[in-house]
Short mmCIF file of C-alpha atoms in Angstrom, two decimals:
data_model
loop_
_atom_site.label_atom_id
_atom_site.label_comp_id
_atom_site.label_asym_id
_atom_site.label_seq_id
_atom_site.Cartn_x
_atom_site.Cartn_y
_atom_site.Cartn_z
CA MET Q 1 -15.60 67.88 46.68
CA PHE Q 2 -13.17 65.01 46.61
CA ALA Q 3 -12.88 61.11 47.38
CA HIS Q 4 -10.28 58.69 48.62
CA VAL Q 5 -10.52 55.58 46.59
CA ARG Q 6 -9.33 52.08 46.66
CA TYR Q 7 -9.38 50.37 43.25
CA THR Q 8 -9.87 46.52 43.15
CA ASP Q 9 -5.64 46.11 42.64
CA LYS Q 10 -5.45 47.74 46.20
CA ALA Q 11 -4.34 50.80 44.65
CA GLU Q 12 -5.84 54.36 46.29
CA ALA Q 13 -6.21 58.13 45.01
CA ILE Q 14 -7.35 60.98 45.49
CA LEU Q 15 -10.01 62.05 42.77
CA PRO Q 16 -12.69 64.48 42.38
CA VAL Q 17 -16.18 62.86 42.29
CA THR Q 18 -17.03 64.31 38.50
CA LEU Q 19 -14.33 61.54 37.48
CA ILE Q 20 -16.41 58.79 39.01
CA LYS Q 21 -19.00 57.56 36.76
CA ARG Q 22 -22.76 57.27 38.16
CA PHE Q 23 -22.04 59.40 41.35
CA ASN Q 24 -23.53 62.76 42.50
CA PRO Q 25 -23.12 62.83 46.33
CA LYS Q 26 -25.06 65.62 48.49
CA HIS Q 27 -23.26 65.25 51.22
CA VAL Q 28 -19.66 64.25 52.88
CA ASN Q 29 -21.54 61.25 54.38
CA ASP Q 30 -23.73 60.30 50.89
CA PHE Q 31 -21.24 56.92 49.91
CA ASP Q 32 -21.70 53.41 49.86
CA ALA Q 33 -19.40 50.39 49.77
CA SER Q 34 -20.16 49.16 46.12
CA LEU Q 35 -17.86 49.53 43.44
CA LYS Q 36 -18.09 52.25 41.15
CA LYS Q 37 -16.40 52.74 37.76
CA THR Q 38 -13.53 55.62 38.74
CA PHE Q 39 -11.17 57.50 36.75
CA TRP Q 40 -7.27 56.20 36.61
CA GLN Q 41 -3.99 57.70 35.83
CA ASP Q 42 -0.60 56.82 35.72
CA PRO Q 43 1.82 59.67 36.31
CA SER Q 44 4.08 58.35 33.57
CA GLU Q 45 1.21 58.01 30.85
CA ARG Q 46 -1.18 60.73 29.26
CA ALA Q 47 -4.02 58.83 28.71
CA GLY Q 48 -5.97 57.22 31.74
CA LYS Q 49 -9.10 54.63 31.80
CA TYR Q 50 -11.51 53.71 34.29
CA TYR Q 51 -11.41 50.68 36.71
CA GLN Q 52 -13.68 49.48 39.53
CA ALA Q 53 -12.64 51.48 42.95
CA GLN Q 54 -14.55 51.39 46.30
CA VAL Q 55 -15.20 54.71 47.46
CA LEU Q 56 -13.62 55.22 51.60
CA LYS Q 57 -14.01 58.84 52.27
CA LEU Q 58 -15.22 62.45 50.89
CA ALA Q 59 -14.73 65.61 51.94
CA GLU Q 60 -15.48 69.41 50.58
CA SER Q 61 -12.43 70.26 49.01
CA LYS Q 62 -9.02 68.39 48.55
CA ASP Q 63 -7.41 70.57 51.44
CA ASP Q 64 -10.05 68.90 53.46
CA LEU Q 65 -9.34 65.68 52.53
CA LEU Q 66 -5.56 65.58 52.88
CA GLY Q 67 -5.95 67.47 56.81
CA GLU Q 68 -8.10 64.62 57.90
CA MET Q 69 -5.89 61.72 56.11
CA ILE Q 70 -2.36 63.62 57.88
CA GLY Q 71 -4.86 63.82 61.05
CA LEU Q 72 -5.14 59.97 60.88
CA GLY Q 73 -2.01 59.28 59.79
CA LEU Q 74 -2.65 57.89 56.55
CA CYS Q 75 -0.39 57.70 53.54
CA ILE Q 76 -1.16 60.03 51.15
CA PRO Q 77 -1.54 58.36 47.75
CA PRO Q 78 -1.39 60.37 44.59
CA VAL Q 79 -3.94 63.03 43.61
CA ILE Q 80 -5.32 63.06 40.51
CA GLU Q 81 -6.92 66.12 39.13
CA GLY Q 82 -8.36 65.11 36.10
CA PRO Q 83 -7.42 63.83 32.42
CA TYR Q 84 -4.03 65.29 31.28
CA VAL Q 85 -4.85 67.62 28.20
CA VAL Q 86 -2.48 67.69 24.85
CA SER Q 87 -0.90 71.32 24.53
CA ALA Q 88 -1.34 72.21 21.03
CA GLU Q 89 2.73 72.87 21.08
CA GLU Q 90 2.83 68.65 22.03
CA GLU Q 91 0.38 67.96 19.60
CA GLU Q 92 2.07 65.90 16.74
CA PRO Q 93 1.65 66.36 13.43
CA SER Q 94 -1.00 63.69 12.04
CA ALA Q 95 -0.82 61.72 8.93
CA SER Q 96 -2.37 63.05 5.58
CA SER Q 97 -5.38 61.71 3.86
CA LYS Q 98 -3.37 60.55 0.93
CA GLN Q 99 -1.18 58.95 3.16
CA LYS Q 100 -4.07 57.13 5.38
CA LYS Q 101 -5.71 56.23 1.53
CA ARG Q 102 -2.16 54.93 0.24
CA ALA Q 103 -1.68 52.59 3.40
CA ILE Q 104 -5.19 51.43 3.19
CA MET Q 105 -4.73 50.55 -0.87
CA LYS Q 106 -1.62 48.95 0.24
CA ALA Q 107 -3.34 46.89 2.72
CA ARG Q 108 -6.42 45.75 0.30
CA LYS Q 109 -3.86 44.87 -2.52
CA LYS Q 110 -2.04 42.39 0.53
CA GLU Q 111 -5.37 40.85 1.18
CA MET Q 112 -6.15 40.60 -2.58
CA ARG Q 113 -2.46 38.71 -3.54
CA GLU Q 114 -3.07 36.39 -0.17
CA VAL Q 115 -7.02 35.46 -1.11
CA LEU Q 116 -5.54 34.47 -5.05
CA GLN Q 117 -2.30 32.54 -3.54
CA GLU Q 118 -4.87 30.76 -1.96
CA LYS Q 119 -7.37 29.93 -4.87
CA CYS Q 120 -4.24 29.58 -7.19
CA GLU Q 121 -3.29 26.48 -4.73
CA SER Q 122 -6.66 25.08 -4.44
CA ASP Q 123 -7.27 25.16 -8.09
CA ARG Q 124 -3.87 23.28 -8.51
CA ARG Q 125 -5.20 20.67 -6.18
CA GLN Q 126 -8.06 20.10 -8.23
CA ASP Q 127 -6.25 19.65 -11.34
CA LEU Q 128 -4.20 17.09 -9.35
CA ARG Q 129 -7.36 15.07 -8.13
CA ALA Q 130 -8.68 15.58 -12.14
CA GLU Q 131 -5.27 14.18 -13.23
CA LEU Q 132 -5.28 11.43 -10.56
CA GLN Q 133 -8.69 10.47 -11.47
CA VAL Q 134 -8.17 10.22 -15.06
CA LEU Q 135 -5.14 7.76 -14.74
CA LYS Q 136 -7.55 5.71 -12.51
CA LYS Q 137 -9.59 5.05 -15.39
CA LYS Q 138 -6.84 4.68 -17.67
CA ILE Q 139 -5.53 1.96 -15.24
CA LYS Q 140 -8.77 0.34 -15.22
CA PHE Q 141 -9.20 0.48 -19.04
CA LEU Q 142 -5.27 -1.04 -19.22
CA GLU Q 143 -6.44 -3.86 -17.05
CA GLU Q 144 -9.54 -4.58 -18.57
CA GLU Q 145 -7.79 -4.73 -21.78
CA LEU Q 146 -5.16 -6.83 -20.84
CA PHE Q 147 -7.83 -9.24 -19.22
CA GLU Q 148 -9.23 -9.73 -22.94
CA GLU Q 149 -5.84 -10.12 -24.87
CA ARG Q 150 -5.08 -12.94 -22.22
CA LYS Q 151 -8.67 -14.49 -22.69
CA LEU Q 152 -7.81 -14.17 -26.59
CA CYS Q 153 -4.55 -15.20 -26.85
CA ARG Q 154 -6.10 -18.46 -24.55
CA SER Q 155 -8.37 -19.23 -27.42
CA ALA Q 156 -5.49 -18.81 -29.82
CA GLN Q 157 -3.96 -21.26 -28.36
CA VAL Q 158 -6.74 -23.65 -28.25
CA ALA Q 159 -7.39 -22.98 -32.20
CA LEU Q 160 -4.07 -23.54 -33.09
CA ILE Q 161 -3.12 -26.87 -31.51
CA LYS Q 162 -6.76 -28.37 -32.75
CA ALA Q 163 -5.22 -27.18 -36.35
CA TYR Q 164 -1.76 -28.67 -35.34
CA ALA Q 165 -3.84 -32.17 -34.47
CA SER Q 166 -6.16 -32.11 -37.58
CA GLY Q 167 -3.44 -31.67 -40.06
CA SER Q 168 -1.01 -34.24 -38.80
CA CYS Q 169 -3.79 -36.56 -38.59
CA HIS Q 170 -5.19 -35.49 -42.01
CA LYS Q 171 -1.22 -36.20 -43.30
CA MET Q 172 -0.91 -39.78 -41.77
CA GLN Q 173 -3.80 -40.99 -43.42
CA CYS Q 174 -2.85 -39.79 -46.63
CA SER Q 175 0.75 -41.46 -46.16
CA ALA Q 176 1.26 -44.95 -46.73
CA VAL Q 177 4.85 -45.02 -45.26
CA THR Q 178 5.13 -46.49 -42.25
CA THR Q 179 5.67 -44.20 -39.25
CA PRO Q 180 8.24 -45.06 -36.65
CA PRO Q 181 7.84 -44.97 -33.24
CA LEU Q 182 7.98 -41.52 -30.88
CA PRO Q 183 11.31 -40.71 -30.12
CA PRO Q 184 11.53 -40.60 -25.83
CA SER Q 185 10.52 -36.91 -24.94
CA PRO Q 186 12.94 -34.93 -22.48
CA LEU Q 187 10.03 -34.10 -20.16
CA THR Q 188 9.79 -38.30 -18.97
CA ALA Q 189 13.16 -38.60 -18.06
CA GLN Q 190 12.88 -35.78 -15.38
CA PRO Q 191 8.85 -36.53 -14.48
CA LEU Q 192 7.03 -33.36 -12.21
CA LEU Q 193 6.46 -35.26 -9.68
CA ALA Q 194 7.16 -38.88 -8.45
CA GLY Q 195 4.65 -41.67 -9.90
CA ALA Q 196 3.24 -39.16 -12.17
CA GLN Q 197 4.43 -41.26 -15.27
CA PRO Q 198 1.27 -43.98 -16.27
CA THR Q 199 2.76 -47.61 -15.65
CA THR Q 200 0.98 -49.19 -17.88
CA PRO Q 201 2.52 -48.02 -21.49
CA GLY Q 202 -0.06 -46.76 -23.79
CA ILE Q 203 -2.41 -45.25 -21.57
CA PRO Q 204 -2.59 -41.22 -21.70
CA THR Q 205 -2.24 -38.67 -19.53
CA THR Q 206 -3.72 -35.40 -19.51
CA GLN Q 207 -2.05 -32.03 -19.25
CA PRO Q 208 -3.10 -28.61 -18.78
CA LEU Q 209 -2.15 -25.92 -21.90
CA SER Q 210 1.42 -24.79 -21.50
CA PHE Q 211 2.92 -25.74 -24.40
CA GLY Q 212 3.87 -23.06 -27.07
CA THR Q 213 3.34 -20.19 -24.42
CA GLN Q 214 6.06 -18.18 -22.84
CA ALA Q 215 6.20 -17.61 -19.39
CA VAL Q 216 7.24 -14.40 -18.46
CA GLU Q 217 7.39 -13.29 -14.74
CA ASP Q 218 5.72 -10.28 -13.93
CA ASP Q 219 7.70 -8.03 -11.70
CA CYS Q 220 11.41 -9.32 -12.81
CA THR Q 221 13.67 -6.41 -14.93
CA VAL Q 222 15.11 -8.92 -17.23
CA HIS Q 223 12.42 -11.63 -18.81
CA ASP Q 224 13.08 -14.69 -18.58
CA GLU Q 225 11.72 -16.53 -21.70
CA HIS Q 226 10.53 -20.47 -20.98
CA ASP Q 227 9.44 -23.06 -24.04
CA PHE Q 228 7.31 -25.77 -22.86
CA TRP Q 229 7.13 -27.19 -26.47
CA PRO Q 230 8.25 -30.83 -26.19
CA ALA Q 231 10.42 -32.60 -28.49
CA ALA Q 232 8.22 -34.89 -30.10
CA ALA Q 233 6.01 -31.73 -30.64
CA GLN Q 234 8.63 -29.88 -32.65
CA GLN Q 235 9.22 -32.37 -34.92
CA PRO Q 236 7.04 -31.69 -38.19
CA ASP Q 237 6.82 -35.04 -39.34
CA SER Q 238 5.52 -36.71 -35.86
CA LEU Q 239 2.23 -38.58 -36.25
CA ILE Q 240 -0.26 -38.42 -33.85
CA CYS Q 241 -2.01 -42.04 -33.38
CA GLN Q 242 -4.41 -43.25 -31.06
CA ALA Q 243 -3.89 -45.13 -28.17
CA THR Q 244 -3.39 -49.05 -28.35
CA PRO Q 245 -2.32 -51.74 -25.76
CA PRO Q 246 1.35 -52.05 -24.77
CA GLY Q 247 2.96 -53.87 -27.99
CA GLY Q 248 -0.29 -53.16 -30.55
CA PRO Q 249 0.01 -51.26 -33.62
CA MET Q 250 -0.33 -47.68 -33.74
CA LEU Q 251 -4.11 -47.16 -35.82
CA PRO Q 252 -4.45 -43.80 -37.56
CA VAL Q 253 -7.96 -42.47 -36.77
CA PRO Q 254 -9.44 -38.74 -38.08
CA CYS Q 255 -9.16 -36.80 -34.88
CA SER Q 256 -12.53 -35.65 -34.22
CA ARG Q 257 -12.23 -35.57 -30.47
CA GLU Q 258 -10.63 -32.61 -28.63
CA GLU Q 259 -8.56 -34.17 -26.66
CA VAL Q 260 -5.46 -35.90 -28.75
CA CYS Q 261 -4.00 -39.56 -27.73
CA LEU Q 262 -0.34 -40.73 -27.77
CA ASN Q 263 0.78 -44.50 -28.81
CA SER Q 264 3.74 -44.13 -26.30
CA GLN Q 265 4.94 -42.99 -22.93
CA ASP Q 266 5.87 -39.66 -24.70
CA VAL Q 267 4.38 -36.01 -24.32
CA PRO Q 268 0.72 -35.53 -22.48
CA SER Q 269 -2.37 -34.58 -24.59
CA MET Q 270 -3.66 -31.13 -24.76
CA SER Q 271 -6.54 -30.80 -22.28
CA ARG Q 272 -9.66 -29.56 -22.74
CA PRO Q 273 -10.31 -25.37 -23.44
CA ASP Q 274 -12.79 -25.93 -20.35
CA THR Q 275 -10.06 -27.19 -18.05
CA ILE Q 276 -7.37 -24.49 -19.37
CA ARG Q 277 -4.90 -23.19 -16.30
CA GLN Q 278 -2.59 -20.25 -16.62
CA PRO Q 279 0.86 -21.25 -18.18
CA ASP Q 280 3.86 -22.82 -16.30
CA ALA Q 281 1.08 -24.81 -14.16
CA VAL Q 282 2.43 -27.89 -15.84
CA LEU Q 283 1.04 -31.33 -13.97
CA PHE Q 284 1.15 -34.53 -14.66
CA THR Q 285 -2.06 -36.51 -13.53
CA ASN Q 286 -3.68 -40.30 -14.50
CA THR Q 287 -6.94 -39.84 -13.16
CA GLY Q 288 -8.31 -41.13 -16.57
CA GLY Q 289 -7.51 -38.32 -18.73
CA GLN Q 290 -8.72 -34.72 -16.92
CA SER Q 291 -6.31 -32.52 -15.82
CA THR Q 292 -5.47 -31.25 -12.35
CA THR Q 293 -7.28 -27.62 -11.77
CA ASP Q 294 -6.61 -27.21 -8.19
CA ASP Q 295 -3.18 -26.61 -6.28
CA ILE Q 296 -0.78 -29.19 -4.97
CA SER Q 297 -1.84 -29.78 -1.16
CA ASP Q 298 0.01 -30.16 1.95
CA LYS Q 299 -0.59 -33.61 1.80
CA GLU Q 300 0.32 -34.43 -1.46
CA TYR Q 301 4.10 -32.73 -0.50
CA ASP Q 302 4.67 -34.15 2.68
CA SER Q 303 4.17 -37.55 1.38
CA GLY Q 304 8.19 -37.11 -0.17
CA GLU Q 305 7.32 -36.48 -3.81
CA ASP Q 306 10.49 -34.06 -5.17
CA PHE Q 307 10.21 -30.67 -7.01
CA PRO Q 308 10.42 -30.83 -10.85
CA LEU Q 309 13.29 -29.97 -12.76
CA SER Q 310 13.68 -27.93 -15.77
CA ARG Q 311 15.75 -28.30 -19.14
CA GLU Q 312 17.73 -26.30 -17.67
CA GLY Q 313 18.36 -28.09 -14.64
CA LYS Q 314 16.57 -25.46 -12.47
CA VAL Q 315 13.95 -26.54 -9.70
CA ILE Q 316 10.62 -25.66 -10.31
CA LEU Q 317 8.92 -24.50 -7.37
CA HIS Q 318 5.52 -22.81 -8.83
CA LYS Q 319 4.44 -22.24 -11.86
CA GLY Q 320 7.32 -21.66 -13.69
CA VAL Q 321 9.55 -20.33 -10.55
CA GLU Q 322 12.24 -21.72 -10.18
CA ILE Q 323 15.83 -21.56 -8.41
CA GLU Q 324 18.94 -23.00 -8.90
CA LYS Q 325 19.40 -26.37 -7.86
CA GLU Q 326 22.56 -25.74 -6.23
CA ARG Q 327 20.85 -23.11 -4.01
CA PHE Q 328 17.79 -25.31 -3.47
CA VAL Q 329 20.00 -27.80 -1.72
CA TRP Q 330 22.22 -24.89 0.70
CA LEU Q 331 18.64 -24.13 0.94
CA MET Q 332 17.28 -27.23 2.42
CA ASP Q 333 20.42 -27.30 4.70
CA SER Q 334 19.39 -23.98 6.95
CA LYS Q 335 19.73 -23.78 10.38
CA GLY Q 336 16.14 -22.88 11.33
CA ASP Q 337 12.65 -21.71 9.90
CA SER Q 338 13.06 -18.26 10.11
CA LYS Q 339 16.65 -18.41 8.32
CA PHE Q 340 14.49 -20.59 5.69
CA CYS Q 341 11.99 -17.97 5.01
CA LYS Q 342 14.09 -15.00 5.11
CA ASP Q 343 17.13 -16.70 2.61
CA VAL Q 344 14.36 -18.38 -0.19
CA THR Q 345 12.60 -15.47 -0.38
CA ARG Q 346 15.67 -13.31 -1.05
CA ALA Q 347 16.57 -16.11 -3.67
CA ILE Q 348 12.88 -16.00 -5.57
CA TRP Q 349 12.99 -11.82 -5.42
CA THR Q 350 15.79 -9.28 -6.37
CA PRO Q 351 16.87 -7.23 -3.37
CA GLU Q 352 15.16 -4.10 -5.76
CA GLN Q 353 12.23 -5.80 -5.93
CA LEU Q 354 11.44 -6.11 -2.29
CA MET Q 355 11.52 -2.45 -1.57
CA CYS Q 356 8.62 -0.86 -0.55
CA ARG Q 357 6.60 -4.20 -0.96
CA SER Q 358 4.43 -5.89 1.73
CA VAL Q 359 2.74 -9.49 2.10
CA THR Q 360 -0.76 -8.76 2.44
CA GLY Q 361 -0.37 -4.93 0.18
CA SER Q 362 -2.70 -3.71 3.28
CA ALA Q 363 -1.87 -0.67 5.28
CA CYS Q 364 -0.22 -0.92 8.77
CA LYS Q 365 -3.10 -0.87 11.20
CA ARG Q 366 -1.19 0.12 14.77
CA ASN Q 367 0.57 3.18 12.21
CA LYS Q 368 -1.93 6.09 11.45
CA GLY Q 369 -1.91 7.50 8.32
CA ALA Q 370 0.48 4.81 6.93
CA GLN Q 371 0.25 3.74 3.70
CA ALA Q 372 0.03 0.24 1.99
CA ASN Q 373 2.61 -1.16 -0.29
CA ARG Q 374 2.45 -3.57 -2.99
CA ALA Q 375 2.08 -6.87 -2.10
CA LEU Q 376 4.36 -9.81 -2.83
CA THR Q 377 3.65 -11.64 -6.28
CA PRO Q 378 1.17 -14.36 -4.84
CA LYS Q 379 2.51 -16.77 -7.57
CA LYS Q 380 6.03 -16.25 -6.08
CA LEU Q 381 4.61 -16.02 -2.36
CA GLU Q 382 2.88 -19.62 -3.19
CA ALA Q 383 6.07 -20.88 -4.49
CA ALA Q 384 8.45 -19.63 -0.99
CA LYS Q 385 5.55 -21.48 0.61
CA ARG Q 386 5.78 -24.98 -0.98
CA ALA Q 387 9.77 -24.93 -0.36
CA TYR Q 388 9.14 -24.14 3.30
CA ARG Q 389 6.46 -26.90 3.70
CA ARG Q 390 9.24 -29.27 1.99
CA PHE Q 391 11.84 -28.05 4.62
CA ILE Q 392 9.74 -28.72 7.42
CA ARG Q 393 8.98 -32.05 6.22
CA LEU Q 394 13.02 -32.65 5.87
CA HIS Q 395 13.57 -30.54 9.44
CA PRO Q 396 10.75 -32.09 11.84
CA THR Q 397 10.42 -30.38 15.19
CA SER Q 398 8.88 -30.79 18.36
CA GLU Q 399 6.39 -28.18 17.31
CA PRO Q 400 3.64 -29.05 15.27
CA ALA Q 401 3.77 -28.51 11.10
CA LYS Q 402 0.76 -26.94 10.58
CA GLU Q 403 1.89 -24.07 13.57
CA ARG Q 404 5.27 -23.86 11.67
CA ARG Q 405 3.67 -22.88 8.63
CA ARG Q 406 1.70 -20.62 9.96
CA GLN Q 407 4.99 -18.63 10.77
CA THR Q 408 5.76 -17.92 6.98
CA GLN Q 409 3.72 -14.43 6.21
CA LYS Q 410 5.48 -13.24 9.54
CA TYR Q 411 9.27 -14.14 8.72
CA ILE Q 412 8.91 -13.07 5.27
CA ALA Q 413 7.45 -9.46 7.04
CA GLN Q 414 10.22 -9.30 9.23
CA LEU Q 415 12.67 -9.32 6.23
CA LEU Q 416 10.83 -6.79 3.98
CA GLY Q 417 10.77 -4.75 7.37
CA ASP Q 418 14.26 -5.16 7.79
CA ILE Q 419 15.19 -4.10 4.15
CA MET Q 420 13.08 -0.68 4.65
CA ARG Q 421 15.19 0.35 7.68
#
């Protein structure tokens, strides 16, 4: 019995009912419109497959089915007699068992090589992570050691100053020769802040512990060393006496106190150990023998006071950060706030030091995956801000000074971005 079927892709064929799965008709009208799995074989191919198809007509033989279709004027579809069977002459020789085993071994070796390569890469990443952890621990240990060394250095400074003061007082007590008055110090000729020197002779002022230390800028390629010992303190024969009223004689007294007083307007006395500050923070006050421990506020800089000058004639902006006086005057003649902030930044840092730097040291929040760059030195950044505050005072505008000061970091960040481009 043969059947005329139509597949789901609208293709038609004539084939025996034995090529239709689960279909056993008893007569030519024993079929329905449901889809059944029917064999299909392309004439150009040797193998075929089963697809969904609908039975349209049944007949006892192929000739009867073809005669009915011709009588109805239907197109004759391709006839499928059955699956194609390959003859012994056409059959291709199969690969030998040795070749199959060789191919299997080759595939296994390839998989093993891939697994070993992935394992080596993972081990290398783990080694790098372990090395990174070791380096982080080493950096932390060195930072702690540096902190302890700085602490010991300050203690040694205090002990040295006490020993120096005690030796001078002992020498003064044992000496019967009248000591000439101390020469004026070079520091008194150029005060750090206007009005910082005492108005009444013989009244001492205090100063943080900065003598005998070397100020080294942290991110400079060439370290600049500055000697903060005053001329009077460098003279071995200088004597330290008790403060007396103006015109009074110098009276030697035992140096039992932690502060040493001078009889003239010379170098101020050393501060107590509990008020020691970092080197380069040299400030003069007349607050009754107490050193200043807070930074200079905006009000003090807006009051018309000038920046201090070093021995070399440079302008000290903040805690040892200094620039040439001629360049400082040129900066104060800048045309705008942005230009001044960028120019003073170039004056404090070199172009190499500004590469791959940021103002705050935090990663950019707008760019996902951005890495944080090293932050600018806080001491130098504060120096740039102080210079900008003086520029604002010299060049007032309609915009409030407070609003202008808030733009400092913005201008510096723009400069760093231009350098990175």
